[in-house]
Amino acid sequence: MKIQPLSTSLWIAAPPSKVWQGLTDPELVQQYLFGTRMETSLKPGEPIFFRGTWEGKVYEDKGTILAAVPLKRFAYTYWSSFSNLPDAPEYYKTITFELSPEGTGTQLKVAQQAGPGQNEPDESGSHWESVLTALKHLVEGT
């Protein structure tokens, strides 16, 4: 069974530069992503790591940068240590953020595509809702 991609979008009352910074600045990511420390060079082909502690469990999630076009597009593969799936390429998701200026703010689109080895839907929808709401509040200064 092929898993349908997850896709969502929201309007943020901040310019693309602030939204981009929120997506790529490790200090800002840590503020809205449950204390997760992101580590990456933002260079395509280079690794990206997300490290932290969740409910007493230390984790390291990881992937590879696919695209980092400032103010426009940020994409990477992603494997979660919480997925209970092997750390193998077929179990990596692809996460894509697309930014577009809209009025006095930014339209942010997020897409998540399951890897070819994934047959079961996950609970990412509710996760993305809380993460994006926290990002929105952070970059809007609310």
CSV table of C-alpha atoms in Angstrom, one decimal, residues 52-60:
chain,number,residue,atom,x,y,z
A,52,GLY,CA,17.6,15.7,22.0
A,53,THR,CA,15.7,14.0,24.8
A,54,TRP,CA,12.0,13.2,24.6
A,55,GLU,CA,10.2,11.8,27.7
A,56,GLY,CA,13.5,10.7,29.2
A,57,LYS,CA,14.7,9.0,26.0
A,58,VAL,CA,17.8,10.4,24.2
A,59,TYR,CA,17.4,10.4,20.4
A,60,GLU,CA,19.2,11.2,17.2
